[in-house]
Coordinates of C-alpha atoms in Angstrom, one line a residue:
M721 CA 109.2 26.7 46.5
D722 CA 107.1 29.3 44.8
M723 CA 103.7 29.0 47.2
V724 CA 106.8 29.8 50.2
R725 CA 108.1 32.8 48.5
M726 CA 105.0 34.4 47.6
L727 CA 104.0 34.0 50.9
G728 CA 107.1 35.7 52.4
V729 CA 106.8 38.8 50.4
R730 CA 103.1 39.1 51.0
S731 CA 104.3 38.9 54.6
S732 CA 107.2 41.4 53.5
L733 CA 104.6 44.1 52.5
R734 CA 102.1 43.4 55.4
F735 CA 104.8 44.7 57.4
K736 CA 106.2 47.4 55.4
L737 CA 102.4 48.6 55.2
S738 CA 102.3 48.7 58.8
T739 CA 105.0 50.3 59.4
K740 CA 103.9 53.0 56.9
M741 CA 100.6 53.4 59.1
F742 CA 102.9 53.4 62.2
V743 CA 105.1 56.3 61.0
I744 CA 102.0 58.3 59.3
T745 CA 99.8 58.1 62.4
F746 CA 103.0 58.8 64.6
A747 CA 103.7 61.6 62.8
L748 CA 100.1 62.8 62.7
V749 CA 100.0 62.8 66.3
E750 CA 103.7 64.5 66.7
A751 CA 102.5 67.4 64.4
I752 CA 99.0 68.2 66.3
I753 CA 100.7 68.3 69.3
L754 CA 103.6 70.4 67.9
L755 CA 101.0 72.5 66.3
L756 CA 98.6 72.7 69.3
G757 CA 101.9 74.1 71.4
F758 CA 102.4 76.2 69.0
S759 CA 99.3 77.6 68.3
Y760 CA 98.4 78.1 71.7
Y761 CA 102.0 80.0 72.3
R762 CA 100.6 82.5 69.7
Y763 CA 97.5 82.7 70.4
S764 CA 98.4 83.0 74.4
S765 CA 100.9 85.6 73.6
N766 CA 98.9 87.5 71.6
T767 CA 96.2 87.5 73.7
L768 CA 98.1 88.5 76.8
Q769 CA 99.9 91.0 75.2
A770 CA 96.9 93.1 73.7
A771 CA 95.3 92.6 77.2
Q772 CA 98.0 94.3 79.0
T773 CA 98.6 96.8 76.7
E774 CA 94.8 97.7 76.7
Y775 CA 94.9 97.7 80.5
A776 CA 98.1 99.6 80.4
E777 CA 96.4 102.1 78.5
Q778 CA 93.3 102.5 80.6
M779 CA 95.4 102.2 83.6
V780 CA 97.4 105.3 82.5
Q781 CA 94.3 107.4 81.6
K782 CA 93.0 106.6 84.7
S783 CA 96.2 107.2 87.1
D784 CA 96.4 110.7 85.0
K785 CA 92.9 111.5 86.2
Y786 CA 93.4 111.1 89.2
L787 CA 96.8 113.0 89.3
Q788 CA 94.8 116.1 88.1
L789 CA 92.4 115.6 91.0
N790 CA 95.3 115.9 93.3
L791 CA 96.1 118.8 91.4
A792 CA 93.1 120.4 91.1
N793 CA 92.9 119.8 95.0
I794 CA 95.8 121.7 95.5
R795 CA 94.9 124.1 93.8
S796 CA 92.0 124.6 95.3
F797 CA 93.3 124.4 98.7
F798 CA 95.6 127.8 98.3
L799 CA 92.8 129.3 97.2
S800 CA 90.5 129.0 99.9
V801 CA 93.2 128.8 102.8
A802 CA 95.6 131.6 101.4
N803 CA 93.0 134.3 102.7
D804 CA 92.3 132.8 106.0
N805 CA 92.8 135.1 108.4
R806 CA 94.7 133.4 111.0
L807 CA 97.7 133.3 107.9
R808 CA 97.2 137.1 107.7
T809 CA 97.2 137.7 110.9
G810 CA 97.8 135.2 113.6
T811 CA 100.1 134.3 116.0
E812 CA 103.1 131.9 115.4
S813 CA 101.6 129.1 117.9
E814 CA 97.7 129.9 116.3
M815 CA 99.1 128.8 112.6
R816 CA 101.1 126.2 113.5
R817 CA 98.2 124.1 115.7
W818 CA 95.9 125.5 112.5
L819 CA 98.5 124.0 109.9
N820 CA 98.9 120.8 112.0
E821 CA 95.2 120.4 112.4
N822 CA 94.3 120.9 108.8
L823 CA 96.9 118.9 106.6
I824 CA 95.5 115.7 107.0
Y825 CA 91.5 117.1 106.2
F826 CA 92.9 119.7 103.5
M827 CA 95.8 118.3 102.1
P828 CA 96.4 114.3 101.9
S829 CA 99.0 114.7 99.1
A830 CA 101.4 116.9 101.4
S831 CA 104.2 116.2 103.6
N832 CA 104.6 119.6 105.5
I833 CA 103.0 123.1 104.7
H834 CA 105.5 126.1 106.1
V835 CA 104.2 129.7 106.4
I836 CA 107.2 132.1 105.6
V837 CA 107.2 135.3 107.1
G838 CA 109.7 138.0 106.1
D839 CA 113.0 136.5 104.9
H840 CA 113.7 133.4 107.3
T841 CA 111.0 133.2 109.7
V842 CA 109.3 130.0 108.8
I843 CA 106.3 128.5 110.6
G844 CA 105.0 125.2 109.6
T845 CA 103.8 121.3 110.4
T846 CA 107.7 120.6 111.1
P847 CA 109.5 121.8 113.8
N848 CA 113.1 121.8 112.1
G849 CA 111.4 124.1 109.3
W850 CA 114.2 126.5 109.8
K851 CA 116.4 124.5 107.6
L852 CA 114.4 125.6 104.6
T853 CA 116.7 128.7 104.1
E854 CA 119.4 126.1 103.8
S855 CA 118.6 125.0 100.1
H856 CA 119.8 127.6 97.6
F857 CA 117.9 126.2 94.6
L858 CA 114.1 126.7 96.9
M859 CA 115.2 130.7 98.0
Q860 CA 116.2 131.3 94.7
K861 CA 112.8 130.4 93.3
L862 CA 111.0 131.9 96.4
N863 CA 112.3 134.8 95.2
A864 CA 110.5 135.1 91.8
V865 CA 107.3 134.6 93.7
L866 CA 106.0 137.8 93.3
N867 CA 102.4 138.0 91.7
R868 CA 99.9 137.6 95.1
G869 CA 97.2 135.0 94.6
E870 CA 99.6 133.0 91.8
L871 CA 100.6 129.3 92.2
Y872 CA 104.4 128.5 91.3
W873 CA 105.8 125.1 91.4
I874 CA 109.2 124.4 92.2
G875 CA 110.9 121.3 91.2
P876 CA 111.3 118.4 91.8
Y877 CA 114.2 119.0 94.0
F878 CA 115.8 117.8 97.0
S879 CA 114.6 119.7 100.8
P880 CA 116.6 119.5 104.0
V881 CA 112.7 119.3 105.4
S882 CA 110.8 117.1 103.3
G883 CA 113.4 115.2 101.3
Y884 CA 112.8 114.6 97.6
T885 CA 109.8 117.0 96.6
V886 CA 108.0 119.2 94.6
S887 CA 106.8 122.3 96.3
V888 CA 103.7 124.6 95.6
A889 CA 104.4 128.4 97.2
M890 CA 102.0 131.4 96.8
R891 CA 102.4 135.2 98.0
I892 CA 100.3 136.4 100.6
E893 CA 99.9 139.6 102.5
D894 CA 99.4 140.0 106.3
S895 CA 97.1 142.8 107.6
S896 CA 100.2 145.0 107.8
G897 CA 100.9 144.4 104.3
S898 CA 104.0 142.4 104.4
A899 CA 104.6 139.7 102.1
R900 CA 104.2 136.1 103.2
L901 CA 104.6 132.8 101.0
L902 CA 102.6 130.1 101.7
L903 CA 104.8 127.0 100.8
V904 CA 103.3 123.3 100.7
D905 CA 105.7 120.1 100.1
L906 CA 104.2 117.3 97.9
D907 CA 104.2 113.7 99.1
L908 CA 105.9 112.3 96.0
P909 CA 106.2 109.1 97.0
G910 CA 103.0 108.9 98.6
L911 CA 101.3 110.5 95.4
Y912 CA 103.5 107.9 93.1
E913 CA 101.4 104.9 95.3
A914 CA 97.7 106.5 94.7
L915 CA 98.5 107.1 91.0
I916 CA 99.0 102.6 90.8
P917 CA 95.9 100.8 91.5
E918 CA 96.1 97.8 93.4
S919 CA 95.1 95.3 90.8
T920 CA 98.5 96.5 88.8
S921 CA 99.8 93.8 91.2
R922 CA 99.1 91.1 88.9
M923 CA 100.4 93.6 86.0
Q924 CA 103.8 93.5 84.4
G925 CA 105.7 96.9 83.7
S926 CA 106.8 100.2 85.6
L927 CA 105.2 103.7 86.3
L928 CA 106.9 106.6 85.2
L929 CA 106.2 110.4 86.4
L930 CA 107.6 113.3 84.5
D931 CA 107.1 117.3 84.5
A932 CA 106.3 118.9 81.2
G933 CA 110.1 119.4 80.2
N934 CA 110.4 115.6 80.2
N935 CA 112.3 115.7 83.8
L936 CA 111.5 112.7 85.8
V937 CA 109.5 113.6 88.6
Y938 CA 109.4 110.4 90.5
A939 CA 109.9 106.6 89.1
K940 CA 111.7 103.3 90.6
P941 CA 114.1 100.8 88.9
P942 CA 114.3 99.3 86.5
Y943 CA 114.1 102.4 84.3
A944 CA 115.0 104.8 86.6
E945 CA 117.0 105.3 89.5
Y946 CA 117.4 107.7 92.4
S947 CA 121.2 109.4 92.9
V948 CA 122.5 110.4 96.2
F949 CA 125.0 112.0 95.1
T950 CA 123.1 114.6 92.8
K951 CA 119.6 114.3 94.9
S952 CA 117.3 113.5 91.9
F953 CA 116.2 110.7 89.6
S954 CA 117.6 109.7 85.9
L955 CA 116.7 107.1 83.3
T956 CA 118.8 104.3 83.0
S957 CA 118.0 102.7 80.0
L958 CA 115.5 104.5 78.2
P959 CA 116.7 107.5 75.7
A960 CA 115.7 110.6 77.2
S961 CA 114.7 111.5 73.5
S962 CA 112.1 109.6 73.2
F963 CA 109.6 111.6 75.4
N964 CA 110.2 114.8 73.1
A965 CA 108.1 113.6 70.6
S966 CA 104.2 114.0 70.6
W967 CA 102.9 110.5 71.2
T968 CA 100.6 108.5 73.2
R969 CA 101.9 105.0 72.7
T970 CA 105.1 104.2 70.9
E971 CA 107.4 101.1 70.7
L972 CA 111.1 101.3 71.0
K973 CA 114.4 99.3 72.4
D974 CA 116.0 99.4 76.0
A975 CA 119.6 99.7 76.1
A976 CA 119.4 96.0 76.4
Q977 CA 117.3 95.7 73.2
H978 CA 114.5 94.8 74.5
N979 CA 111.2 95.6 72.9
L980 CA 109.3 98.1 75.1
F981 CA 105.9 99.1 74.7
L982 CA 105.2 102.8 76.4
T983 CA 101.7 104.3 76.7
R984 CA 101.4 107.8 77.7
S985 CA 99.1 110.5 79.4
R986 CA 99.5 114.2 80.4
T987 CA 96.0 115.9 80.5
N988 CA 96.3 117.5 83.9
F989 CA 96.8 121.7 84.1
V990 CA 100.5 121.4 84.6
G991 CA 101.7 119.5 81.9
W992 CA 103.0 116.3 84.3
Q993 CA 102.8 113.2 82.3
V994 CA 101.8 109.4 83.2
V995 CA 104.0 107.1 81.1
W996 CA 103.4 103.1 81.7
V997 CA 106.9 100.9 80.5
L998 CA 105.8 97.6 79.3
D999 CA 108.3 95.1 78.6
Q1000 CA 107.2 92.8 76.2
Q1001 CA 110.0 90.1 76.9
T1002 CA 109.3 89.8 80.2
L1003 CA 105.7 89.5 80.0
L1004 CA 106.0 86.6 77.6
E1005 CA 108.7 84.8 80.0
P1006 CA 105.8 82.5 81.1
L1007 CA 104.9 81.9 77.8
Q1008 CA 108.8 81.1 76.6
K1009 CA 109.0 78.4 79.7
L1010 CA 105.6 76.7 78.7
L1011 CA 107.0 76.5 75.5
E1012 CA 110.3 74.9 76.5
Y1013 CA 108.4 72.5 78.3
T1014 CA 106.2 71.6 75.2
V1015 CA 109.2 71.3 73.5
W1016 CA 110.7 68.8 76.0
M1017 CA 107.4 66.6 76.1
A1018 CA 107.0 66.6 72.2
I1019 CA 110.6 64.6 72.3
L1020 CA 109.4 62.2 75.2
S1021 CA 106.4 61.8 73.4
L1022 CA 108.6 61.0 70.3
V1023 CA 109.9 57.6 72.2
L1024 CA 106.7 56.8 74.0
S1025 CA 105.0 57.5 70.4
F1026 CA 106.4 54.1 68.8
G1027 CA 104.5 51.5 71.1
I1028 CA 101.4 53.4 71.4
A1029 CA 101.2 55.2 68.3
G1030 CA 97.5 53.3 67.4
L1031 CA 95.8 54.2 70.8
I1032 CA 97.1 57.9 70.3
S1033 CA 95.3 58.3 67.5
V1034 CA 92.5 57.0 69.6
L1035 CA 92.6 59.0 72.6
V1036 CA 93.9 62.5 70.5
S1037 CA 91.4 63.0 68.4
R1038 CA 88.7 63.5 70.8
P1039 CA 90.4 65.6 73.4
I1040 CA 91.7 68.0 70.2
R1041 CA 88.3 68.6 69.0
S1042 CA 87.1 69.6 72.7
I1043 CA 90.2 72.2 72.9
A1044 CA 89.7 73.4 69.6
S1045 CA 85.9 74.1 70.6
T1046 CA 86.7 75.8 73.6
M1047 CA 89.2 77.8 71.9
N1048 CA 86.9 78.9 69.5
E1049 CA 84.7 80.1 72.1
V1050 CA 87.0 82.0 73.7
S1051 CA 88.3 83.8 71.0
K1052 CA 84.3 84.7 70.2
G1053 CA 84.5 86.4 73.5
N1054 CA 83.1 83.9 75.7
L1055 CA 85.3 83.7 79.1
N1056 CA 82.6 81.6 81.3
V1057 CA 83.9 77.8 79.5
S1058 CA 86.6 76.0 80.1
I1059 CA 88.4 72.5 79.0
H1060 CA 87.3 69.8 81.2
M1061 CA 90.1 67.2 81.1
T1062 CA 91.4 65.2 83.7
R1063 CA 94.2 63.4 81.9
A1064 CA 98.1 63.9 82.9
D1065 CA 99.4 64.4 79.6
E1066 CA 100.5 67.1 77.5
L1067 CA 96.7 67.3 76.7
G1068 CA 95.7 67.7 79.7
L1069 CA 99.0 70.0 80.9
L1070 CA 97.4 72.3 77.9
A1071 CA 94.0 72.4 78.9
G1072 CA 95.1 73.5 82.2
H1073 CA 97.6 76.0 81.1
F1074 CA 94.0 77.4 78.7
N1075 CA 92.0 77.1 81.3
R1076 CA 94.5 78.9 83.7
M1077 CA 95.0 82.0 81.0
V1078 CA 91.1 82.1 80.3
G1079 CA 91.0 82.6 84.4
R1080 CA 93.7 85.1 84.2
L1081 CA 91.8 86.9 81.7
K1082 CA 88.9 87.2 83.3
G1083 CA 90.5 88.0 86.8
L1084 CA 92.0 91.1 84.4
I1085 CA 88.3 92.4 83.4
E1086 CA 87.4 92.2 87.1
D1087 CA 90.1 94.3 88.1
L1088 CA 89.4 96.7 85.4
R1089 CA 85.9 96.9 86.4
H1090 CA 87.0 97.4 89.4
T1091 CA 89.1 99.8 89.2
E1092 CA 86.7 102.0 87.7
E1093 CA 84.4 101.7 89.9
Q1094 CA 86.7 103.6 92.2
R1095 CA 87.7 105.8 90.4
K1096 CA 84.0 106.7 90.0
A1097 CA 83.6 106.5 94.0
A1098 CA 86.8 109.1 93.8
D1099 CA 85.2 111.1 91.2
F1100 CA 81.7 111.5 92.7
K1101 CA 83.5 112.5 96.5
A1102 CA 85.6 114.9 94.8
L1103 CA 82.9 116.5 92.5
Q1104 CA 81.2 117.0 95.6
A1105 CA 83.6 118.1 97.4
Q1106 CA 83.7 121.4 95.1
I1107 CA 80.9 122.8 96.0
K1108 CA 81.9 123.6 99.5
P1109 CA 84.3 126.5 99.4
H1110 CA 82.1 127.9 96.6
F1111 CA 79.0 127.9 98.8
L1112 CA 80.6 129.4 101.5
Y1113 CA 82.7 132.3 100.0
N1114 CA 79.4 133.4 99.0
T1115 CA 77.6 133.0 102.0
L1116 CA 80.2 134.8 103.9
N1117 CA 79.7 137.3 100.9
T1118 CA 76.7 138.0 101.9
I1119 CA 77.0 138.1 105.7
S1120 CA 80.2 140.4 105.7
M1121 CA 78.0 142.7 103.6
V1122 CA 74.7 142.9 106.2
T1123 CA 77.2 143.3 108.8
R1124 CA 79.0 146.3 107.3
Q1125 CA 75.3 148.0 106.9
G1126 CA 74.6 148.0 111.2
K1127 CA 71.9 145.1 110.9
H1128 CA 72.9 143.2 113.6
E1129 CA 69.6 141.4 114.3
Q1130 CA 69.5 140.4 110.7
A1131 CA 73.3 138.8 110.7
D1132 CA 72.5 137.2 113.6
E1133 CA 69.8 135.4 111.9
L1134 CA 72.0 134.9 108.6
I1135 CA 74.7 133.9 111.0
S1136 CA 72.1 130.9 112.6
A1137 CA 71.3 129.9 109.2
L1138 CA 75.2 129.9 108.0
T1139 CA 75.2 127.2 110.8
D1140 CA 72.6 124.9 109.7
Q1141 CA 74.1 124.9 106.5
L1142 CA 77.5 124.1 107.4
Q1143 CA 76.5 121.6 109.6
Y1144 CA 74.4 120.4 106.5
S1145 CA 77.8 120.7 103.9
L1146 CA 80.8 119.2 106.7
D1147 CA 79.1 116.0 106.8
A1148 CA 81.5 114.5 104.7
S1149 CA 79.4 110.9 103.8
P1150 CA 78.4 110.4 100.4
A1151 CA 75.5 108.9 101.2
P1152 CA 72.1 110.5 99.4
V1153 CA 70.3 112.8 101.6
T1154 CA 66.5 113.1 101.3
F1155 CA 64.6 115.7 99.2
R1156 CA 63.2 116.7 102.6
E1157 CA 66.5 117.8 104.1
E1158 CA 67.9 119.1 100.9
L1159 CA 64.9 121.4 100.3
R1160 CA 65.2 122.5 104.0
S1161 CA 68.9 123.2 103.4
M1162 CA 68.4 125.5 100.4
E1163 CA 65.5 127.3 102.0
S1164 CA 67.8 128.6 104.3
Y1165 CA 70.3 129.1 102.0
I1166 CA 67.9 131.3 99.8
T1167 CA 67.3 133.0 103.1
L1168 CA 70.8 134.3 103.0
M1169 CA 70.9 135.3 99.5
S1170 CA 67.2 137.1 99.8
A1171 CA 69.3 139.3 102.6
R1172 CA 71.9 139.8 100.3
Y1173 CA 70.0 141.0 97.2
K1174 CA 67.1 142.6 98.9
G1175 CA 63.9 143.0 97.0
A1176 CA 65.5 141.5 93.6
F1177 CA 63.3 138.2 94.2
V1178 CA 60.5 136.1 96.3
Y1179 CA 60.6 132.7 96.3
E1180 CA 57.7 130.3 95.7
S1181 CA 57.2 126.6 95.7
D1182 CA 54.8 123.8 94.9
I1183 CA 56.1 120.3 96.2
D1184 CA 53.9 117.1 96.2
P1185 CA 54.8 115.4 99.6
A1186 CA 55.2 112.3 98.4
V1187 CA 58.6 113.3 97.1
L1188 CA 59.9 114.5 100.3
E1189 CA 61.7 111.7 101.5
R1190 CA 62.7 110.4 97.6
L1191 CA 66.7 110.1 97.7
L1192 CA 69.0 112.5 95.8
P1193 CA 73.1 113.6 95.9
K1194 CA 73.8 116.1 98.7
F1195 CA 74.1 120.0 97.4
T1196 CA 71.6 119.2 94.1
L1197 CA 69.5 122.1 94.3
Q1198 CA 72.4 125.2 95.5
P1199 CA 74.3 125.0 92.0
L1200 CA 70.8 125.7 90.2
I1201 CA 69.2 127.8 92.6
E1202 CA 72.6 129.6 93.0
N1203 CA 72.7 130.1 89.0
A1204 CA 68.9 130.9 88.7
I1205 CA 69.9 134.2 91.2
F1206 CA 73.6 135.1 90.0
H1207 CA 72.4 134.9 86.3
G1208 CA 68.6 135.2 86.0
L1209 CA 67.4 137.5 88.6
V1210 CA 69.6 139.5 90.0
P1211 CA 70.5 141.1 86.3
L1212 CA 67.4 141.6 86.1
G1213 CA 67.2 145.2 87.6
R1214 CA 63.5 144.5 89.2
P1215 CA 62.0 141.8 91.6
G1216 CA 61.3 138.7 89.9
T1217 CA 60.1 135.1 91.0
L1218 CA 62.2 131.8 92.1
F1219 CA 60.4 129.0 91.7
I1220 CA 61.0 125.7 93.0
G1221 CA 58.3 122.2 92.7
A1222 CA 58.3 118.6 92.6
S1223 CA 56.1 116.3 91.4
D1224 CA 55.8 112.3 91.6
H1225 CA 55.3 110.1 88.9
G1226 CA 54.9 107.0 90.2
A1227 CA 58.7 104.9 88.8
S1228 CA 60.0 108.4 89.0
W1229 CA 60.0 112.0 89.9
E1230 CA 61.1 115.3 88.7
L1231 CA 62.9 118.2 90.1
M1232 CA 61.8 121.8 88.5
I1233 CA 63.9 125.1 89.3
E1234 CA 62.5 128.2 87.4
D1235 CA 62.8 132.0 87.2
D1236 CA 61.3 134.4 85.2
G1237 CA 65.0 136.3 84.9
V1238 CA 67.0 138.0 81.9
G1239 CA 67.3 134.2 80.4
M1240 CA 69.5 132.8 77.9
S1241 CA 69.9 133.5 74.0
E1242 CA 69.9 130.2 71.9
S1243 CA 73.5 130.2 71.3
K1244 CA 74.3 130.3 75.2
L1245 CA 71.5 127.7 76.0
Q1246 CA 73.0 125.3 73.4
Q1247 CA 76.7 126.0 74.7
L1248 CA 75.6 125.1 78.0
R1249 CA 74.6 122.0 76.3
D1250 CA 77.7 121.1 75.1
K1251 CA 79.6 121.6 78.2
I1252 CA 76.8 119.3 80.0
D1253 CA 77.6 116.6 77.4
G1254 CA 81.4 116.9 77.5
K1255 CA 81.9 118.4 73.8
E1256 CA 83.2 121.2 75.6
R1257 CA 85.6 121.6 78.5
S1258 CA 84.0 123.4 81.5
D1259 CA 86.0 124.7 84.9
R1260 CA 82.9 126.2 86.2
I1261 CA 80.9 124.2 89.4
G1262 CA 77.3 124.7 88.5
M1263 CA 75.1 122.8 86.2
V1264 CA 77.9 120.7 84.6
N1265 CA 78.5 119.5 88.4
V1266 CA 75.4 119.2 89.1
H1267 CA 74.7 116.9 85.9
R1268 CA 78.3 114.5 86.3
R1269 CA 77.3 113.8 90.1
L1270 CA 73.4 112.7 89.2
Q1271 CA 75.6 110.9 86.2
L1272 CA 77.6 108.9 88.4
M1273 CA 74.9 107.8 90.6
F1274 CA 72.2 107.1 88.1
G1275 CA 73.6 106.6 85.2
E1276 CA 70.9 106.5 81.8
R1277 CA 68.0 106.4 84.0
Y1278 CA 68.6 110.4 85.2
A1279 CA 67.6 113.1 82.6
V1280 CA 67.6 116.7 82.5
H1281 CA 65.9 119.3 80.3
M1282 CA 66.5 123.2 80.0
E1283 CA 64.5 126.0 78.7
S1284 CA 65.6 129.2 78.3
T1285 CA 64.2 132.5 76.0
A1286 CA 66.5 135.8 76.7
T1287 CA 64.2 138.3 78.7
A1288 CA 61.7 135.6 79.8
G1289 CA 63.7 133.3 82.3
T1290 CA 65.3 129.8 82.4
R1291 CA 63.3 126.4 83.4
I1292 CA 65.5 123.6 84.1
I1293 CA 63.6 120.1 85.0
I1294 CA 65.8 117.1 86.2
S1295 CA 64.2 113.5 86.2
L1296 CA 65.0 111.1 88.7
P1297 CA 64.5 107.5 89.2
I1298 CA 62.9 106.2 92.3
V1299 CA 65.5 104.3 94.2
N1300 CA 66.3 103.5 97.9
N1301 CA 69.7 103.4 100.2
A1302 CA 70.2 99.6 99.2
S1303 CA 70.3 100.7 95.5
Y1304 CA 73.7 102.6 96.3
L1305 CA 75.0 99.8 98.5
T1306 CA 77.9 98.9 96.0
L1307 CA 78.9 102.7 95.3
L1308 CA 79.3 103.8 98.6
E1309 CA 81.1 100.2 100.1
V1310 CA 83.8 101.4 96.9
A1311 CA 84.0 104.8 98.4
S1312 CA 84.4 104.0 102.5
N1313 CA 87.5 101.1 101.7
E1314 CA 89.1 103.2 99.5
K1315 CA 89.8 106.2 102.2
G1316 CA 93.3 106.3 100.5
I1317 CA 92.1 107.0 97.3
A1318 CA 90.0 109.8 98.6
R1319 CA 93.5 111.1 100.4
G1320 CA 95.4 111.0 97.4

């Protein structure tokens, strides 16, 4: 009897021990599942939020830079077109035809261009331009346009011709001295859409465009709405006072108590603000659904684990190690890893979501790189376009001076040289040119300058024939030669020498532009170096423009060296790599495919 009782006790103890082991195994399995789900959620949410906020900041900076290029293009348009004889002396039909033919080329960000003659006559790109006089707000603002050659920014407001817009006006005078107004209505919807890169389709948030007074210029729901009654935009869930403080990034709550992340940039010259609003709750909604799904799967596993706890303890340890190892690699920045798992359970689901998350992170980084290439291409084309009005202005002054002196044969020669220059400069292709083409064009330019400053300098050159087919950006030489003439040789007061040299060095080649003019002091030379390095801001074209374009095209393989001594002249040596057209394929494809960016 005692023996039977002892066996029963041992059997009971064995059962209880098995139960304890089962419960411990089950608890460990459930704890691991829940812990992994929670860790994945926290890691995913933090990673996704950090990537989105960082991308939002970079996107706002790029959008503001692009906005600044558009505004600068508007300013350049007015400065180059306002003095055109077709605006000052042309007939109504001539002006209307000229404005329509040149609107898209000069002003891709504009919806309409008008010329207001007197108080009521309106000539422009739209047949109903006479309706402009119906806007009392516009007429009141135009009455304040008094200073000739000064830009006046009007709006945003509702125009009876162009709808909701911002207008830019400038006062000009015709040949009789009568006042005329040149007025441009901006295409705000088109400008707004151009500020948002295509890659943001994968990104949460909304873009707000405000003026310097924190008034909405253009936006879309859910944080702004347009009223057909007041014909203006207004904030719907954000406090207007939040934009009064000076910040570049901030966090606040909207009317629905959602946590918002805002990043802002306003470096453009009119003070407009580019603001990106990111709703953190909306951003994490996919992860929240994933968390709920994980909870339900954990409840289901609670029922199933009673029968397969022992098997799970074996099957789970190996996948967990794989998941942990992969997560560790991703945390170190290695995004070229993935979890190879064909399981259909919770761990397989977890691995699949993790792989998709890593893929999305790689996609965001690739989108950012693609956006940077687009901006570089747009910057390159805009920088190259700055040279044209500057060159044309100086050249026409030269021909005008020769004509006034009655030297008609020389004027004819200079006009022929100018024709060659225009044919060279009006080619809008961003492709590089050979040094032979650039040198031929610059020799025509030197001919024009020699006529303008007769006896001021002589031109000498020493060109290695091996470099004549080397590639470089168009208009690399002209700004440097122009600086040498205007700032070095002309102020000298006696005949000087302008020298251009080029030599081949195997894997690279060098350009040298030298003059024996007035030169620069060490402080001025250092100031120019600081502007080139970006330590000081510069709006001048010249050397800074050439440096930026060469830097965009060649990167670190390009170098420049400048020497100058007061009263002894200036020497600039540019070292360039030897490349071919295939090396520019990526940049040229981006420039040709992004026609919308170039047009605003």
